[in-house]
Short mmCIF file of C-alpha atoms and ligand atoms in Angstrom, two decimals:
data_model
loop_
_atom_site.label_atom_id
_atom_site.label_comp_id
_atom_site.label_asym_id
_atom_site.label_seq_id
_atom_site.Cartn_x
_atom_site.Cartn_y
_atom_site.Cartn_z
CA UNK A 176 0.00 0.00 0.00
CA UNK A 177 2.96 2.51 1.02
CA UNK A 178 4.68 1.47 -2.56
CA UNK A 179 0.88 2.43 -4.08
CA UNK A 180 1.44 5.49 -2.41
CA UNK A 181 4.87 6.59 -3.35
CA UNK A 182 4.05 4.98 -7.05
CA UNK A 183 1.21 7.67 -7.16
CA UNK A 184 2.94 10.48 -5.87
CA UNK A 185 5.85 10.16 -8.66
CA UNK A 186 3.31 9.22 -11.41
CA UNK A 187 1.97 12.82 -10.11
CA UNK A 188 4.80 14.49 -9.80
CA UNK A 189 6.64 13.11 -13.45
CA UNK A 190 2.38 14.45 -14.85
CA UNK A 191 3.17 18.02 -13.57
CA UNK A 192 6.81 18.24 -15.03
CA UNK A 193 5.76 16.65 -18.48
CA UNK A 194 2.81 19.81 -18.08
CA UNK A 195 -0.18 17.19 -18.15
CA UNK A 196 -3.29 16.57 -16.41
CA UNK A 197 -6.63 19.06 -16.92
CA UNK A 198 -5.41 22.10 -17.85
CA UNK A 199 -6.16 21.01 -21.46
CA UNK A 200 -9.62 20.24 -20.38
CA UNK A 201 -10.26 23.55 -18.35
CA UNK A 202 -8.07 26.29 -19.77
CA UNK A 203 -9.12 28.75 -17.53
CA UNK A 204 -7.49 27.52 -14.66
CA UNK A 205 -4.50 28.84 -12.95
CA UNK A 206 -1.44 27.21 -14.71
CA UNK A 207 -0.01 23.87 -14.01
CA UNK A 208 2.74 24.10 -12.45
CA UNK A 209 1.32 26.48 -9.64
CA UNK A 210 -1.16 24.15 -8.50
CA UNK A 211 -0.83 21.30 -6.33
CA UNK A 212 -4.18 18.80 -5.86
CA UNK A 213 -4.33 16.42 -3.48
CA UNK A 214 -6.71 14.01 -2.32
CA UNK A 215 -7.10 12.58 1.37
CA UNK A 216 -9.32 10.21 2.28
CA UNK A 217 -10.57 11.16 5.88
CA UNK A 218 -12.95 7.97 6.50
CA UNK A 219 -12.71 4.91 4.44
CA UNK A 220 -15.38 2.37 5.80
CA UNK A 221 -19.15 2.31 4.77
CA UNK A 222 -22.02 2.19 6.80
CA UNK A 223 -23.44 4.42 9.90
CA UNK A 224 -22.07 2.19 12.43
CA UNK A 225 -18.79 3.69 14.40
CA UNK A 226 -15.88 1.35 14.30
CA UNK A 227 -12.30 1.15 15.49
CA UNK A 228 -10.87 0.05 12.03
CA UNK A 229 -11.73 3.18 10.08
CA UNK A 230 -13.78 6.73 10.00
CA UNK A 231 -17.33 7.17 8.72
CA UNK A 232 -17.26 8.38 4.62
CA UNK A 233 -15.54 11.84 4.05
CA UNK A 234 -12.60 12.84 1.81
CA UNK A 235 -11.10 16.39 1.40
CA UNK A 236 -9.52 17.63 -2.28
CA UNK A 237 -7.34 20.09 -1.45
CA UNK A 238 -6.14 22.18 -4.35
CA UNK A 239 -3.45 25.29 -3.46
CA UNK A 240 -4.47 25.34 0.09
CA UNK A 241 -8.36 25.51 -0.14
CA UNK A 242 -10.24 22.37 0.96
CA UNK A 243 -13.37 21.26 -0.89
CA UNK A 244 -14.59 18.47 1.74
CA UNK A 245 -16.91 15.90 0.13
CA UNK A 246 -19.18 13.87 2.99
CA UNK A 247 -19.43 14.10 6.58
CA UNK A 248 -19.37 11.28 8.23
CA UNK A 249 -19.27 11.15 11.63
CA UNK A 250 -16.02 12.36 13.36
CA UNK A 251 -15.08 14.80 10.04
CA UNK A 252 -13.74 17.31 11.53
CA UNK A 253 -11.73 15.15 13.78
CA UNK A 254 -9.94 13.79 10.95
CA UNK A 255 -9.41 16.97 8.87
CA UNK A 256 -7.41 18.08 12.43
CA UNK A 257 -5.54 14.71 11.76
CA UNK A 258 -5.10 15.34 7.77
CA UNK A 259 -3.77 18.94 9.22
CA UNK A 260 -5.83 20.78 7.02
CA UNK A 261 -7.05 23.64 9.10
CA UNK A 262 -10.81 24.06 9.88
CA UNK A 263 -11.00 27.85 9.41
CA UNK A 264 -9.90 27.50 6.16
CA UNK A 265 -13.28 25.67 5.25
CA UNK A 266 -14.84 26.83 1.86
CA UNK A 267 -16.81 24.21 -0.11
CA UNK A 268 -18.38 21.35 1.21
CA UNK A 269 -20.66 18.77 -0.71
CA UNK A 270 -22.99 16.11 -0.12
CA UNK A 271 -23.03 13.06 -2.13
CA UNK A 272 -27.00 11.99 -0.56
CA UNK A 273 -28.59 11.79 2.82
CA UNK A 274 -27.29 8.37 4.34
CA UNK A 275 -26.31 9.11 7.96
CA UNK A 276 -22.76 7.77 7.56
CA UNK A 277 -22.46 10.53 4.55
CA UNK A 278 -24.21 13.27 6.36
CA UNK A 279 -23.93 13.00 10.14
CA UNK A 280 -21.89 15.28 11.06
CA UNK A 281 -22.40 18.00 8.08
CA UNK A 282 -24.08 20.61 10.57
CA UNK A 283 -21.47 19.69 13.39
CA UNK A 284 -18.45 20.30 11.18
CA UNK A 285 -19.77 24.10 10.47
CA UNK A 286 -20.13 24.68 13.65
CA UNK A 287 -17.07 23.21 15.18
CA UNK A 288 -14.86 24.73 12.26
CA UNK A 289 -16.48 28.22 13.69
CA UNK A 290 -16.00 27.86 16.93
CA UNK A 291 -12.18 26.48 15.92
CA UNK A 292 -12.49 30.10 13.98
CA UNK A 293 -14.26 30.46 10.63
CA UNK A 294 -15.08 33.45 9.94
CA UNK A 295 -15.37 33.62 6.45
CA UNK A 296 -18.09 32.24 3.90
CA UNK A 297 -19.20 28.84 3.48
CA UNK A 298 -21.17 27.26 0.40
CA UNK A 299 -22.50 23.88 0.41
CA UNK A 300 -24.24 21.72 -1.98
CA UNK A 301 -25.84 18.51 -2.17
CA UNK A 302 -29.51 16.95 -2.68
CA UNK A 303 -32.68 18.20 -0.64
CA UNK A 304 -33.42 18.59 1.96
CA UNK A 305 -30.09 20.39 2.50
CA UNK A 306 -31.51 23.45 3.08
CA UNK A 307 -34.03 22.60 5.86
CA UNK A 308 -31.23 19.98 7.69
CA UNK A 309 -29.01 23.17 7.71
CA UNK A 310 -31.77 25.80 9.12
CA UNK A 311 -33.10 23.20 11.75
CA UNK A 312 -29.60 22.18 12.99
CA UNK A 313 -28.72 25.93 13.30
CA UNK A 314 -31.74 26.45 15.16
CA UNK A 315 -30.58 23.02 17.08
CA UNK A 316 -27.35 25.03 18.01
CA UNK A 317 -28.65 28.19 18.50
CA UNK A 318 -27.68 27.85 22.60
CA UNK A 319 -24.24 27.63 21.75
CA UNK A 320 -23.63 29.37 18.75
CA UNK A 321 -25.50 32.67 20.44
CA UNK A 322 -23.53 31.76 23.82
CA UNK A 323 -20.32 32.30 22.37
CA UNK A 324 -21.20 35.07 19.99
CA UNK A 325 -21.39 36.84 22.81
CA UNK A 326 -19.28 35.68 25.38
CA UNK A 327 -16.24 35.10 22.91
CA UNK A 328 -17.09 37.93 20.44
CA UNK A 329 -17.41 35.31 17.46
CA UNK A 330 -18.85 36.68 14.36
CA UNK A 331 -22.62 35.16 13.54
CA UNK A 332 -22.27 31.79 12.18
CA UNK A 333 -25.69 31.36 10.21
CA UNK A 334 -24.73 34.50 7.13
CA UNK A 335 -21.83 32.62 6.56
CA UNK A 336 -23.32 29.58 5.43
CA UNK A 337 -24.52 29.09 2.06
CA UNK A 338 -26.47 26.25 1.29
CA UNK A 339 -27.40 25.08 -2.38
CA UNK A 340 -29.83 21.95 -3.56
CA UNK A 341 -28.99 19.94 -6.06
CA UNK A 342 -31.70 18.00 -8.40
CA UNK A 343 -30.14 16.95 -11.48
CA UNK A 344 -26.68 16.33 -12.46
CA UNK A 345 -24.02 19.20 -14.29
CA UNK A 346 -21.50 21.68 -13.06
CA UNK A 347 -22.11 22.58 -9.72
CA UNK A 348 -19.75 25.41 -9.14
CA UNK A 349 -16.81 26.86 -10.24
CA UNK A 350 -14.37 28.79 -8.92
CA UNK A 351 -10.42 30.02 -9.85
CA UNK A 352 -9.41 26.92 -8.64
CA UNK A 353 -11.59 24.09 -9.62
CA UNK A 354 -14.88 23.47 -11.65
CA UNK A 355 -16.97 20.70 -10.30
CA UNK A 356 -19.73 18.44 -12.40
CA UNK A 357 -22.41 16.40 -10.84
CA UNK A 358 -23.89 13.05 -12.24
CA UNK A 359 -26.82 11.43 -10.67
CA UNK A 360 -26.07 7.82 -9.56
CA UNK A 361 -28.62 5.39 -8.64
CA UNK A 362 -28.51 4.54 -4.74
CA UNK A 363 -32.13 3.41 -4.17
CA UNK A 364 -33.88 4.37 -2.20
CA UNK A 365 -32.03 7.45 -1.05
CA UNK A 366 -32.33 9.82 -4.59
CA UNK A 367 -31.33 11.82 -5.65
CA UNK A 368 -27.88 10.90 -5.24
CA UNK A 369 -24.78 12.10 -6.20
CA UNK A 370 -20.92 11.32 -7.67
CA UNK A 371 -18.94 14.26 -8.08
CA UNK A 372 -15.78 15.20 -9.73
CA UNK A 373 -13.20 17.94 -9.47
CA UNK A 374 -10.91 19.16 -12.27
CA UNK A 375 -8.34 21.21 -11.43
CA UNK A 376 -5.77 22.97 -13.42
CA UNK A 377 -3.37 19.31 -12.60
CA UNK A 378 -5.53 16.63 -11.60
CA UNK A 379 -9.25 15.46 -12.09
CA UNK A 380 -11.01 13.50 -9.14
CA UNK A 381 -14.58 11.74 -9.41
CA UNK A 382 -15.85 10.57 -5.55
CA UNK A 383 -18.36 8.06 -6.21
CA UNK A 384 -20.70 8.39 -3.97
CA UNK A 385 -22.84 5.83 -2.87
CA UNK A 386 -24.56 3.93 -6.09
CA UNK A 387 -25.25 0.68 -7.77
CA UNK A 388 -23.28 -0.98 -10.69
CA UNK A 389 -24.05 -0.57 -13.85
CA UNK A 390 -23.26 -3.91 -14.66
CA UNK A 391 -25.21 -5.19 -12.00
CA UNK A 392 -28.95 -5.90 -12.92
CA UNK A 393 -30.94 -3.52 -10.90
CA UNK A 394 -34.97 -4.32 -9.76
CA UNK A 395 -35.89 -1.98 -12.15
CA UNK A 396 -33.62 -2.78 -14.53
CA UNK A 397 -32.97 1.07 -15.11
CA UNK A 398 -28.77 0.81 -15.65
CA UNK A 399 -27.28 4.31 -15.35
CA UNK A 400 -23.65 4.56 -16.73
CA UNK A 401 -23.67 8.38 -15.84
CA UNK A 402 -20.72 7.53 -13.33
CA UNK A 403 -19.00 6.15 -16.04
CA UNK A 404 -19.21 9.40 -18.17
CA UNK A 405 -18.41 11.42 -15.76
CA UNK A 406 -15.09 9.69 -14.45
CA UNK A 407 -13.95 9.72 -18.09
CA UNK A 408 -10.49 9.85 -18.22
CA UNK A 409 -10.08 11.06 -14.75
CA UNK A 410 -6.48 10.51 -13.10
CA UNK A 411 -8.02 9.28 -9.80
CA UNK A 412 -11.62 7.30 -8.96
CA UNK A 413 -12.69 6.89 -5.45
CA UNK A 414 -15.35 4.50 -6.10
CA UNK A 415 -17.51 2.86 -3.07
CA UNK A 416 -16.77 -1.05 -2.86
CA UNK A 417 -18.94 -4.00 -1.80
CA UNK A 418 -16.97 -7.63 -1.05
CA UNK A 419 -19.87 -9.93 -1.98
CA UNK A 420 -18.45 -13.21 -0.48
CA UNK A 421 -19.06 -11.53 2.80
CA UNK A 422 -22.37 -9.87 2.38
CA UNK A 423 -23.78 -12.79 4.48
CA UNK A 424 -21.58 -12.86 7.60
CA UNK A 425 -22.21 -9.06 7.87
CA UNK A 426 -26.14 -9.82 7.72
CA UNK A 427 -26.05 -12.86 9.80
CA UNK A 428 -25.92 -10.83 13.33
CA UNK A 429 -28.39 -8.62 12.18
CA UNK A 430 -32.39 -8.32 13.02
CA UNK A 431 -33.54 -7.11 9.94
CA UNK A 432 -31.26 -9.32 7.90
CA UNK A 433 -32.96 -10.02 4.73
CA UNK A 434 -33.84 -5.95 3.98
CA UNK A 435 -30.22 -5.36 4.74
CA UNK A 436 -28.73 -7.81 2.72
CA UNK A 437 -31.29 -6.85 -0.60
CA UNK A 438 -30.21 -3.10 0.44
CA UNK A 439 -26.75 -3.91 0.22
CA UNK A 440 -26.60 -5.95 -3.22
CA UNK A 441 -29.65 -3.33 -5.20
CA UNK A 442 -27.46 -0.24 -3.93
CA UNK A 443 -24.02 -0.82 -3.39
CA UNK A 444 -21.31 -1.54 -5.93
CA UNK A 445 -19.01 -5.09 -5.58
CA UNK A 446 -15.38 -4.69 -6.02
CA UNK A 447 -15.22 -6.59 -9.51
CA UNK A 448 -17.94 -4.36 -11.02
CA UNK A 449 -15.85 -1.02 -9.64
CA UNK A 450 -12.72 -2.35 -11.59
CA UNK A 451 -15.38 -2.80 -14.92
CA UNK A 452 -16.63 0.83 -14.27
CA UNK A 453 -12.54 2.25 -13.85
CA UNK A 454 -12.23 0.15 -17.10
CA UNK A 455 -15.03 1.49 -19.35
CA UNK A 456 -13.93 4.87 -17.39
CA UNK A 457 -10.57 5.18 -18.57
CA UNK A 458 -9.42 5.85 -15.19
CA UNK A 459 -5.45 5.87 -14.46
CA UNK A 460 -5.63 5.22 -10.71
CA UNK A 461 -9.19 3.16 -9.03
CA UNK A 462 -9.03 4.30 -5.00
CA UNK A 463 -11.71 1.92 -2.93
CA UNK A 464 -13.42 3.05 -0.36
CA UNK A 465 -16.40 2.76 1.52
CA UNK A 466 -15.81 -0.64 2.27
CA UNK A 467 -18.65 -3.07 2.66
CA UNK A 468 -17.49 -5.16 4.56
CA UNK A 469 -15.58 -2.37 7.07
CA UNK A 470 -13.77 -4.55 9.73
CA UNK A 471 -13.99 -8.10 8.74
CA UNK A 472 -10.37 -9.38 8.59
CA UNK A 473 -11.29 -12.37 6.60
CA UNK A 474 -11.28 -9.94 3.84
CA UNK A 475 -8.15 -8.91 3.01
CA UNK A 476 -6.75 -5.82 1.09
CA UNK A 477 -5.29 -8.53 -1.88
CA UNK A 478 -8.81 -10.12 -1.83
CA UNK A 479 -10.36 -6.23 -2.25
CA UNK A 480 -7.77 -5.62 -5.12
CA UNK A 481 -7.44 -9.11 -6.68
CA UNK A 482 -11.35 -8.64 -7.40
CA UNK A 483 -11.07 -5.17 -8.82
CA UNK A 484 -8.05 -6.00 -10.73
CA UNK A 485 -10.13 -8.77 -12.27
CA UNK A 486 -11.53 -6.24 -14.83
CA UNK A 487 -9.38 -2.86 -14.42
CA UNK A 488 -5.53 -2.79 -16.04
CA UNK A 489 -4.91 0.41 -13.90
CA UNK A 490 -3.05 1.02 -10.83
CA UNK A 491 -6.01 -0.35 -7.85
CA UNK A 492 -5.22 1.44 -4.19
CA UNK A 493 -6.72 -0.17 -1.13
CA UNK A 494 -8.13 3.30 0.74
CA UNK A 495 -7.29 4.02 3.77
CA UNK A 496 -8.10 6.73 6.63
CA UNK A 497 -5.93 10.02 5.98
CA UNK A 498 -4.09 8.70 3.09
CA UNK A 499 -3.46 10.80 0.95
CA UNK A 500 -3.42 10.64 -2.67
ZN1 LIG B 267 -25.73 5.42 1.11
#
């Protein structure tokens, strides 16, 4: 995994001296070689339920100093203290869809980046009801956040945050830095849902989200390959990943076994089918994450990357918490 690592970084590193990456694709970015990208991953296991192994989803892209953090899993902006990106320096922050191990901690990262000293604007974007969860869990705070407006002379919190919905898929934002495109990905029954991806002026990055394969035969037998075109030729793919050999030891301790295991298999994404979506992608460099299964050690990082190698002839990297990429 540390060779993966240091194999990626010089791959990077020989990209920016031969003057490649996006910068073709998005010419009015900042120039090449004044822009550094990097990705962390700040919690790499899937599902709501807090583990010792690994963080709840969330990953930051930082690009020349600015964070863009996508998901908030619980204990986010614990981890962006680990990744030593600072929390006053919060700008963008986006939602992929309303799962609790995606969103939990979305209001609580505002306000502990505040009271850690934000003081400056804040946009975020993801699906409905984003605008409600961020009005009720301001008026959830409002104790504290008035308490130490005025006993710590904090500026108000609520102006600076900017929330956006998102319905349908295309560019979300775009900034001097970084444009950013939405695609719709099927996750039933949470929709809409979201992958996005960044392109920056060195690198392009598509985070999954949560979604099904396209290769997999859904109940409705909708397919949606929109992930697919919108990882196109990105350097780096954080795509969610299901081990399917396992799927029934994680049900079997379970009450409501048989939802949870249909759940997992219609909406979730197995690690064979992420290394056919890298593949039709033209991804250089598959990251999985969001691992379904999250702590069993009978599953093994070569078992995760032996099955996504299976289809993918790209360099596979077994996430981890705070690695960066
Ligand atoms: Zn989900």
């Amino acid at each position: 995994m540390y060779d993966d690592q240091q194999r990626i970084k010089r791959r990077q590193a020989l990209a920016v001296l031969a003057g490649l990456g996006a910068a073709a694709l998005w010419p009015g970015l900042a120039s090449s070689q004044n822009v550094k990208t990097k990705l962390i991953l700040l919690g790499s296991g899937g599902g709501p339920r807090p583990r010792k192994a690994s963080s709840a989803s969330a990953q930051v892209i930082v690009i020349d100093g600015t964070p863009y953090v996508v998901d908030c899993g619980n204990g986010v902006a614990r981890q962006l203290v680990f990744a030593n990106v600072p929390l006053p320096s919060l700008r963008h922050l986006f939602i992929t869809h309303h799962h609790s191990d995606h969103n939990a901690d979305y209001g609580t990262l505002l306000q502990l980046a505040w009271a850690a000293g934000l003081a400056t604007r804040v946009d975020t974007w993801g699906p409905p009801p984003l605008e409600a969860i961020t009005r009720l869990f301001f008026e959830m705070s409002a104790t504290d956040i008035n308490a130490r407006i005025a006993d710590e002379g904090r500026v108000p919190l609520v102006p600076l945050v900017h929330a956006h919905e998102l319905n349908e898929g295309g560019v979300v934002m775009q900034d001097e830095r970084v444009k950013v495109t939405a695609a719709l990905v099927p996750h039933p029954p949470v929709t809409p849902s979201f992958a996005y991806r960044f392109d920056t002026a060195d690198r392009s990055v598509v985070i999954s989200g949560d979604t099904s394969s396209p290769f997999a035969k859904a109940p409705d037998d909708k397919r949606s390959d929109e992930l697919i075109r919108l990882a196109a030729g990105a350097d780096v793919l954080v795509h969610e990943a299901l081990y399917l050999p396992a799927v029934d030891r994680i049900v079997a301790s379970v009450p409501n076994a048989s939802t949870l295991k249909q759940h997992l298999i219609d909406s979730h994404t197995s690690a064979e089918d992420c290394g056919r979506v890298a593949q039709a992608a033209g991804v250089k460099t598959l990251v999985l994450s969001h691992f379904v299964p999250a702590d069993d050690p009978a599953v093994t990082d070569q078992m995760w990357i032996d099955a996504a190698r299976a289809h993918f002839r790209g360099t596979v990297v077994i996430g981890k918490d705070l690695m960066e990429i």
